[in-house]
Amino acid sequence: MLRVGLTGGIGSGKSAVAARLVERGAVLIDSDRVAREVVAPGTEGLAEIVATFSTEVLDADGALDRAALGAVVFADETARRQLEAITHPRVRARTAELAAAAAPDAIVVNDVPLLVEVGLAPTYHLVVVVQTDVAARLERLARDRGMDRAEAERRIAAQADDDRRRAVADVVLTNDGSLAELHAAVDALWHQRLLPYEHNLRERRVVPPGRVDPTGTDPNWPEQYARLAARIRHALAPADLRIDHIGSTAVPGLAAEDVIDVQVAVPSLADADRVLADRLANAGFPPVPGQWWDDPRPAGSGRWEKRLHGSADPARPVRVHVRAAGSPGWRYALLMRDHLRADPDQRAAYLLLKRELVDAAPDGTGSGTARDPWFDEEYLRAEQWAAQTGWRP
């Protein structure tokens, strides 16, 4: 099933997004509700909280007084971490139970206020962040929750800031307008991304990249790679495999097609055909059908076998190259990336070549650059540079 992490700062309107997703058909797991459930009267969670913070955090009926507890933990970092150590493992366990009960074709949305703070982003196929101007959040907290400004500011300061949330966000929904505008954005997300993503994930279908257009560059490519790599690393755990950003989007300032190339180094390709392939597919990176290899450098020396996975996410084309660690293909991918990073003249020459080959391709969907003689020449230049600089992969 497709797992979506939904988060946003207090007062951002995250609950409105969650409600709209439920209307569209999502299965919602509300972490706040689960958090209340695991510390309800009679639970082990509540007993541990009382043992840690005393009976002063209970109300007259013996239930948790969340306001009293909040007054303690939001003013004390150590106390807040003690509380998180009690509640977070229980919330995760109950969340897993609820997700397991959903249908196999469900889109499960986890509403998690502290998703960023507790490092849960890599556990989801997609992370959606609701972002709202702080002034608007303060106004909503006063209007809707009766919270005084000082308390609201403390609550906001205790959470991750917008920059940290954006760093883990695959989707940012800005909620500075009307509710109708927010609903329209959620509906577009549901129909254009979440529904097809779920279908592709269930069918293990790779979304092919669109038209090759190496004319632009995106400064966010490294950040996007970091999110993908974290997701892949989580999926492959406990194996601790080397993962690298390779290809044109790994070279700062180089215009490229909008496809993130990721290299995963495995002990052998036999390992790639066992558990690893299923784990990648379940994480949203299905195998690309067929047999795959790299053209060797220099040409004529056989072929470099690999495994290739793609992306089930219709909005984020990805190529995951699985190569044996230390193999010629693995080394070459890293060498070419680092040489192009170091040599602006060759970056310019490479870009010119790609544009010429794309223009020559009748459908614009492939460039065939791997077989161009320029690559053999670049290989020799890169090897000379590596020898001169002492480069190591």
mmCIF file of N, CA and C in Angstrom, residues 287-381:
data_model
loop_
_atom_site.group_PDB
_atom_site.id
_atom_site.type_symbol
_atom_site.label_atom_id
_atom_site.label_comp_id
_atom_site.label_asym_id
_atom_site.label_seq_id
_atom_site.Cartn_x
_atom_site.Cartn_y
_atom_site.Cartn_z
ATOM 1 N N PRO A 287 11.836 -2.826 -10.368
ATOM 2 C CA PRO A 287 12.845 -3.113 -11.380
ATOM 3 C C PRO A 287 12.344 -2.759 -12.774
ATOM 4 N N VAL A 288 13.242 -2.262 -13.612
ATOM 5 C CA VAL A 288 12.907 -1.989 -15.007
ATOM 6 C C VAL A 288 13.047 -3.304 -15.773
ATOM 7 N N PRO A 289 12.017 -3.738 -16.478
ATOM 8 C CA PRO A 289 12.092 -5.029 -17.176
ATOM 9 C C PRO A 289 13.249 -5.075 -18.166
ATOM 10 N N GLY A 290 13.799 -6.270 -18.355
ATOM 11 C CA GLY A 290 14.862 -6.474 -19.324
ATOM 12 C C GLY A 290 16.212 -6.675 -18.668
ATOM 13 N N GLN A 291 17.212 -6.873 -19.509
ATOM 14 C CA GLN A 291 18.589 -7.013 -19.046
ATOM 15 C C GLN A 291 19.311 -5.693 -19.280
ATOM 16 N N TRP A 292 20.183 -5.340 -18.322
ATOM 17 C CA TRP A 292 20.806 -4.019 -18.377
ATOM 18 C C TRP A 292 22.308 -4.135 -18.156
ATOM 19 N N TRP A 293 23.015 -3.303 -18.897
ATOM 20 C CA TRP A 293 24.461 -3.232 -18.744
ATOM 21 C C TRP A 293 24.939 -1.863 -19.220
ATOM 22 N N ASP A 294 26.166 -1.531 -18.861
ATOM 23 C CA ASP A 294 26.792 -0.280 -19.291
ATOM 24 C C ASP A 294 27.781 -0.581 -20.407
ATOM 25 N N ASP A 295 27.902 0.362 -21.344
ATOM 26 C CA ASP A 295 28.932 0.244 -22.368
ATOM 27 C C ASP A 295 30.296 0.405 -21.712
ATOM 28 N N PRO A 296 31.213 -0.499 -21.958
ATOM 29 C CA PRO A 296 32.511 -0.458 -21.270
ATOM 30 C C PRO A 296 33.399 0.673 -21.775
ATOM 31 N N ARG A 297 34.346 1.051 -20.951
ATOM 32 C CA ARG A 297 35.393 2.012 -21.309
ATOM 33 C C ARG A 297 36.739 1.382 -20.996
ATOM 34 N N PRO A 298 37.614 1.320 -22.005
ATOM 35 C CA PRO A 298 37.410 1.699 -23.409
ATOM 36 C C PRO A 298 36.498 0.723 -24.129
ATOM 37 N N ALA A 299 35.985 1.157 -25.255
ATOM 38 C CA ALA A 299 35.034 0.335 -25.996
ATOM 39 C C ALA A 299 35.675 -0.968 -26.446
ATOM 40 N N GLY A 300 34.814 -1.981 -26.605
ATOM 41 C CA GLY A 300 35.284 -3.252 -27.121
ATOM 42 C C GLY A 300 35.796 -4.223 -26.089
ATOM 43 N N SER A 301 35.628 -3.937 -24.824
ATOM 44 C CA SER A 301 36.154 -4.820 -23.777
ATOM 45 C C SER A 301 35.047 -5.538 -23.023
ATOM 46 N N GLY A 302 33.995 -5.944 -23.732
ATOM 47 C CA GLY A 302 32.886 -6.618 -23.080
ATOM 48 C C GLY A 302 31.862 -5.626 -22.585
ATOM 49 N N ARG A 303 30.951 -6.080 -21.732
ATOM 50 C CA ARG A 303 29.936 -5.167 -21.221
ATOM 51 C C ARG A 303 29.869 -5.287 -19.700
ATOM 52 N N TRP A 304 29.446 -4.219 -19.066
ATOM 53 C CA TRP A 304 29.396 -4.146 -17.609
ATOM 54 C C TRP A 304 27.952 -4.346 -17.162
ATOM 55 N N GLU A 305 27.670 -5.508 -16.642
ATOM 56 C CA GLU A 305 26.303 -5.850 -16.252
ATOM 57 C C GLU A 305 25.894 -5.087 -14.997
ATOM 58 N N LYS A 306 24.608 -4.780 -14.911
ATOM 59 C CA LYS A 306 24.050 -4.104 -13.740
ATOM 60 C C LYS A 306 22.580 -4.463 -13.634
ATOM 61 N N ARG A 307 21.923 -3.976 -12.591
ATOM 62 C CA ARG A 307 20.480 -4.053 -12.457
ATOM 63 C C ARG A 307 19.950 -2.628 -12.434
ATOM 64 N N LEU A 308 18.775 -2.448 -12.993
ATOM 65 C CA LEU A 308 18.214 -1.104 -13.093
ATOM 66 C C LEU A 308 16.799 -1.083 -12.519
ATOM 67 N N HIS A 309 16.569 -0.126 -11.630
ATOM 68 C CA HIS A 309 15.242 0.108 -11.072
ATOM 69 C C HIS A 309 14.820 1.525 -11.421
ATOM 70 N N GLY A 310 13.515 1.748 -11.436
ATOM 71 C CA GLY A 310 12.987 3.073 -11.716
ATOM 72 C C GLY A 310 12.112 3.561 -10.583
ATOM 73 N N SER A 311 11.201 4.474 -10.891
ATOM 74 C CA SER A 311 10.333 5.063 -9.877
ATOM 75 C C SER A 311 8.878 4.800 -10.212
ATOM 76 N N ALA A 312 8.088 4.486 -9.176
ATOM 77 C CA ALA A 312 6.638 4.354 -9.338
ATOM 78 C C ALA A 312 5.931 5.689 -9.142
ATOM 79 N N ASP A 313 6.672 6.691 -8.696
ATOM 80 C CA ASP A 313 6.110 8.027 -8.447
ATOM 81 C C ASP A 313 6.015 8.780 -9.766
ATOM 82 N N PRO A 314 4.802 9.131 -10.216
ATOM 83 C CA PRO A 314 4.667 9.784 -11.521
ATOM 84 C C PRO A 314 5.294 11.166 -11.592
ATOM 85 N N ALA A 315 5.600 11.766 -10.450
ATOM 86 C CA ALA A 315 6.131 13.126 -10.438
ATOM 87 C C ALA A 315 7.625 13.187 -10.148
ATOM 88 N N ARG A 316 8.285 12.048 -9.959
ATOM 89 C CA ARG A 316 9.705 12.087 -9.662
ATOM 90 C C ARG A 316 10.433 10.946 -10.378
ATOM 91 N N PRO A 317 10.829 11.171 -11.656
ATOM 92 C CA PRO A 317 11.579 10.139 -12.381
ATOM 93 C C PRO A 317 12.922 9.844 -11.696
ATOM 94 N N VAL A 318 13.230 8.571 -11.591
ATOM 95 C CA VAL A 318 14.454 8.129 -10.926
ATOM 96 C C VAL A 318 15.009 6.930 -11.682
ATOM 97 N N ARG A 319 16.331 6.841 -11.756
ATOM 98 C CA ARG A 319 16.991 5.620 -12.205
ATOM 99 C C ARG A 319 17.900 5.145 -11.078
ATOM 100 N N VAL A 320 17.683 3.937 -10.599
ATOM 101 C CA VAL A 320 18.521 3.354 -9.566
ATOM 102 C C VAL A 320 19.403 2.298 -10.217
ATOM 103 N N HIS A 321 20.687 2.595 -10.311
ATOM 104 C CA HIS A 321 21.651 1.689 -10.931
ATOM 105 C C HIS A 321 22.268 0.828 -9.828
ATOM 106 N N VAL A 322 22.031 -0.457 -9.879
ATOM 107 C CA VAL A 322 22.582 -1.368 -8.879
ATOM 108 C C VAL A 322 23.792 -2.048 -9.505
ATOM 109 N N ARG A 323 24.964 -1.753 -8.955
ATOM 110 C CA ARG A 323 26.214 -2.280 -9.503
ATOM 111 C C ARG A 323 27.034 -2.920 -8.393
ATOM 112 N N ALA A 324 27.863 -3.862 -8.778
ATOM 113 C CA ALA A 324 28.742 -4.500 -7.803
ATOM 114 C C ALA A 324 29.783 -3.499 -7.330
ATOM 115 N N ALA A 325 29.961 -3.401 -6.022
ATOM 116 C CA ALA A 325 30.954 -2.485 -5.457
ATOM 117 C C ALA A 325 32.338 -2.835 -5.979
ATOM 118 N N GLY A 326 33.078 -1.818 -6.430
ATOM 119 C CA GLY A 326 34.420 -2.031 -6.949
ATOM 120 C C GLY A 326 34.464 -2.449 -8.398
ATOM 121 N N SER A 327 33.317 -2.659 -9.037
ATOM 122 C CA SER A 327 33.297 -3.087 -10.440
ATOM 123 C C SER A 327 33.649 -1.909 -11.350
ATOM 124 N N PRO A 328 34.051 -2.186 -12.601
ATOM 125 C CA PRO A 328 34.392 -1.079 -13.511
ATOM 126 C C PRO A 328 33.247 -0.093 -13.726
ATOM 127 N N GLY A 329 32.015 -0.599 -13.849
ATOM 128 C CA GLY A 329 30.885 0.297 -14.060
ATOM 129 C C GLY A 329 30.624 1.194 -12.867
ATOM 130 N N TRP A 330 30.741 0.623 -11.670
ATOM 131 C CA TRP A 330 30.559 1.393 -10.429
ATOM 132 C C TRP A 330 31.606 2.504 -10.347
ATOM 133 N N ARG A 331 32.863 2.141 -10.633
ATOM 134 C CA ARG A 331 33.954 3.110 -10.550
ATOM 135 C C ARG A 331 33.795 4.211 -11.600
ATOM 136 N N TYR A 332 33.420 3.825 -12.812
ATOM 137 C CA TYR A 332 33.314 4.788 -13.893
ATOM 138 C C TYR A 332 32.244 5.836 -13.619
ATOM 139 N N ALA A 333 31.104 5.407 -13.053
ATOM 140 C CA ALA A 333 30.038 6.354 -12.750
ATOM 141 C C ALA A 333 30.519 7.431 -11.788
ATOM 142 N N LEU A 334 31.307 7.043 -10.802
ATOM 143 C CA LEU A 334 31.830 7.998 -9.822
ATOM 144 C C LEU A 334 32.941 8.854 -10.421
ATOM 145 N N LEU A 335 33.776 8.242 -11.240
ATOM 146 C CA LEU A 335 34.882 8.977 -11.859
ATOM 147 C C LEU A 335 34.366 10.066 -12.797
ATOM 148 N N MET A 336 33.410 9.716 -13.642
ATOM 149 C CA MET A 336 32.903 10.710 -14.588
ATOM 150 C C MET A 336 32.215 11.862 -13.842
ATOM 151 N N ARG A 337 31.429 11.528 -12.826
ATOM 152 C CA ARG A 337 30.776 12.584 -12.039
ATOM 153 C C ARG A 337 31.808 13.536 -11.447
ATOM 154 N N ASP A 338 32.836 12.990 -10.810
ATOM 155 C CA ASP A 338 33.802 13.842 -10.117
ATOM 156 C C ASP A 338 34.674 14.626 -11.087
ATOM 157 N N HIS A 339 34.975 14.031 -12.248
ATOM 158 C CA HIS A 339 35.768 14.779 -13.228
ATOM 159 C C HIS A 339 34.971 15.938 -13.805
ATOM 160 N N LEU A 340 33.699 15.715 -14.099
ATOM 161 C CA LEU A 340 32.874 16.807 -14.621
ATOM 162 C C LEU A 340 32.669 17.886 -13.574
ATOM 163 N N ARG A 341 32.590 17.511 -12.308
ATOM 164 C CA ARG A 341 32.508 18.515 -11.251
ATOM 165 C C ARG A 341 33.757 19.394 -11.222
ATOM 166 N N ALA A 342 34.899 18.786 -11.548
ATOM 167 C CA ALA A 342 36.173 19.491 -11.428
ATOM 168 C C ALA A 342 36.574 20.253 -12.683
ATOM 169 N N ASP A 343 35.978 19.923 -13.841
ATOM 170 C CA ASP A 343 36.446 20.477 -15.122
ATOM 171 C C ASP A 343 35.307 21.214 -15.831
ATOM 172 N N PRO A 344 35.246 22.538 -15.728
ATOM 173 C CA PRO A 344 34.146 23.279 -16.357
ATOM 174 C C PRO A 344 34.135 23.179 -17.875
ATOM 175 N N ASP A 345 35.306 23.047 -18.494
ATOM 176 C CA ASP A 345 35.350 22.937 -19.960
ATOM 177 C C ASP A 345 34.678 21.650 -20.433
ATOM 178 N N GLN A 346 34.939 20.566 -19.723
ATOM 179 C CA GLN A 346 34.315 19.304 -20.116
ATOM 180 C C GLN A 346 32.830 19.283 -19.784
ATOM 181 N N ARG A 347 32.432 19.990 -18.748
ATOM 182 C CA ARG A 347 30.994 20.119 -18.479
ATOM 183 C C ARG A 347 30.309 20.784 -19.660
ATOM 184 N N ALA A 348 30.907 21.850 -20.160
ATOM 185 C CA ALA A 348 30.319 22.569 -21.295
ATOM 186 C C ALA A 348 30.289 21.695 -22.538
ATOM 187 N N ALA A 349 31.362 20.941 -22.773
ATOM 188 C CA ALA A 349 31.417 20.069 -23.944
ATOM 189 C C ALA A 349 30.371 18.961 -23.845
ATOM 190 N N TYR A 350 30.197 18.428 -22.639
ATOM 191 C CA TYR A 350 29.218 17.363 -22.441
ATOM 192 C C TYR A 350 27.801 17.886 -22.691
ATOM 193 N N LEU A 351 27.499 19.064 -22.179
ATOM 194 C CA LEU A 351 26.181 19.635 -22.377
ATOM 195 C C LEU A 351 25.909 19.879 -23.862
ATOM 196 N N LEU A 352 26.892 20.402 -24.578
ATOM 197 C CA LEU A 352 26.732 20.648 -26.010
ATOM 198 C C LEU A 352 26.451 19.347 -26.753
ATOM 199 N N LEU A 353 27.173 18.294 -26.385
ATOM 200 C CA LEU A 353 26.964 16.994 -27.020
ATOM 201 C C LEU A 353 25.546 16.492 -26.759
ATOM 202 N N LYS A 354 25.102 16.586 -25.528
ATOM 203 C CA LYS A 354 23.771 16.090 -25.205
ATOM 204 C C LYS A 354 22.695 16.841 -25.988
ATOM 205 N N ARG A 355 22.856 18.139 -26.105
ATOM 206 C CA ARG A 355 21.849 18.919 -26.832
ATOM 207 C C ARG A 355 21.825 18.543 -28.311
ATOM 208 N N GLU A 356 22.998 18.316 -28.872
ATOM 209 C CA GLU A 356 23.059 17.926 -30.287
ATOM 210 C C GLU A 356 22.381 16.578 -30.510
ATOM 211 N N LEU A 357 22.616 15.637 -29.629
ATOM 212 C CA LEU A 357 22.051 14.308 -29.798
ATOM 213 C C LEU A 357 20.551 14.293 -29.535
ATOM 214 N N VAL A 358 20.099 15.113 -28.607
ATOM 215 C CA VAL A 358 18.660 15.206 -28.362
ATOM 216 C C VAL A 358 17.970 15.819 -29.570
ATOM 217 N N ASP A 359 18.553 16.850 -30.136
ATOM 218 C CA ASP A 359 17.973 17.480 -31.318
ATOM 219 C C ASP A 359 17.906 16.502 -32.489
ATOM 220 N N ALA A 360 18.871 15.577 -32.540
ATOM 221 C CA ALA A 360 18.910 14.607 -33.636
ATOM 222 C C ALA A 360 17.941 13.458 -33.428
ATOM 223 N N ALA A 361 17.488 13.245 -32.192
ATOM 224 C CA ALA A 361 16.555 12.153 -31.910
ATOM 225 C C ALA A 361 15.162 12.552 -32.371
ATOM 226 N N PRO A 362 14.513 11.775 -33.229
ATOM 227 C CA PRO A 362 13.225 12.189 -33.797
ATOM 228 C C PRO A 362 12.113 12.342 -32.775
ATOM 229 N N ASP A 363 12.095 11.497 -31.713
ATOM 230 C CA ASP A 363 11.011 11.588 -30.739
ATOM 231 C C ASP A 363 11.406 12.340 -29.486
ATOM 232 N N GLY A 364 12.684 12.682 -29.344
ATOM 233 C CA GLY A 364 13.138 13.447 -28.204
ATOM 234 C C GLY A 364 13.128 12.697 -26.893
ATOM 235 N N THR A 365 12.997 11.359 -26.935
ATOM 236 C CA THR A 365 12.902 10.591 -25.693
ATOM 237 C C THR A 365 14.193 9.887 -25.332
ATOM 238 N N GLY A 366 15.207 9.992 -26.147
ATOM 239 C CA GLY A 366 16.461 9.325 -25.821
ATOM 240 C C GLY A 366 17.598 9.978 -26.546
ATOM 241 N N SER A 367 18.774 9.911 -25.967
ATOM 242 C CA SER A 367 19.898 10.613 -26.575
ATOM 243 C C SER A 367 20.958 9.677 -27.101
ATOM 244 N N GLY A 368 21.030 8.446 -26.577
ATOM 245 C CA GLY A 368 22.032 7.511 -27.049
ATOM 246 C C GLY A 368 23.446 7.968 -26.812
ATOM 247 N N THR A 369 23.668 8.821 -25.812
ATOM 248 C CA THR A 369 24.994 9.395 -25.622
ATOM 249 C C THR A 369 26.035 8.378 -25.208
ATOM 250 N N ALA A 370 25.616 7.284 -24.588
ATOM 251 C CA ALA A 370 26.594 6.345 -24.045
ATOM 252 C C ALA A 370 27.505 5.767 -25.110
ATOM 253 N N ARG A 371 27.066 5.703 -26.364
ATOM 254 C CA ARG A 371 27.872 5.110 -27.422
ATOM 255 C C ARG A 371 28.627 6.149 -28.250
ATOM 256 N N ASP A 372 28.502 7.389 -27.921
ATOM 257 C CA ASP A 372 29.197 8.417 -28.680
ATOM 258 C C ASP A 372 30.692 8.357 -28.391
ATOM 259 N N PRO A 373 31.559 8.549 -29.405
ATOM 260 C CA PRO A 373 33.012 8.506 -29.194
ATOM 261 C C PRO A 373 33.510 9.495 -28.147
ATOM 262 N N TRP A 374 32.762 10.570 -27.907
ATOM 263 C CA TRP A 374 33.190 11.550 -26.904
ATOM 264 C C TRP A 374 33.395 10.896 -25.554
ATOM 265 N N PHE A 375 32.587 9.875 -25.248
ATOM 266 C CA PHE A 375 32.688 9.240 -23.940
ATOM 267 C C PHE A 375 33.994 8.475 -23.780
ATOM 268 N N ASP A 376 34.472 7.869 -24.858
ATOM 269 C CA ASP A 376 35.772 7.200 -24.774
ATOM 270 C C ASP A 376 36.884 8.223 -24.551
ATOM 271 N N GLU A 377 36.761 9.354 -25.231
ATOM 272 C CA GLU A 377 37.760 10.404 -25.038
ATOM 273 C C GLU A 377 37.690 10.962 -23.622
ATOM 274 N N GLU A 378 36.472 11.157 -23.124
ATOM 275 C CA GLU A 378 36.293 11.671 -21.764
ATOM 276 C C GLU A 378 36.837 10.677 -20.738
ATOM 277 N N TYR A 379 36.664 9.395 -21.014
ATOM 278 C CA TYR A 379 37.186 8.372 -20.103
ATOM 279 C C TYR A 379 38.700 8.506 -19.966
ATOM 280 N N LEU A 380 39.383 8.707 -21.072
ATOM 281 C CA LEU A 380 40.843 8.849 -21.025
ATOM 282 C C LEU A 380 41.240 10.127 -20.281
ATOM 283 N N ARG A 381 40.506 11.214 -20.535
ATOM 284 C CA ARG A 381 40.799 12.460 -19.817
ATOM 285 C C ARG A 381 40.570 12.290 -18.313
#
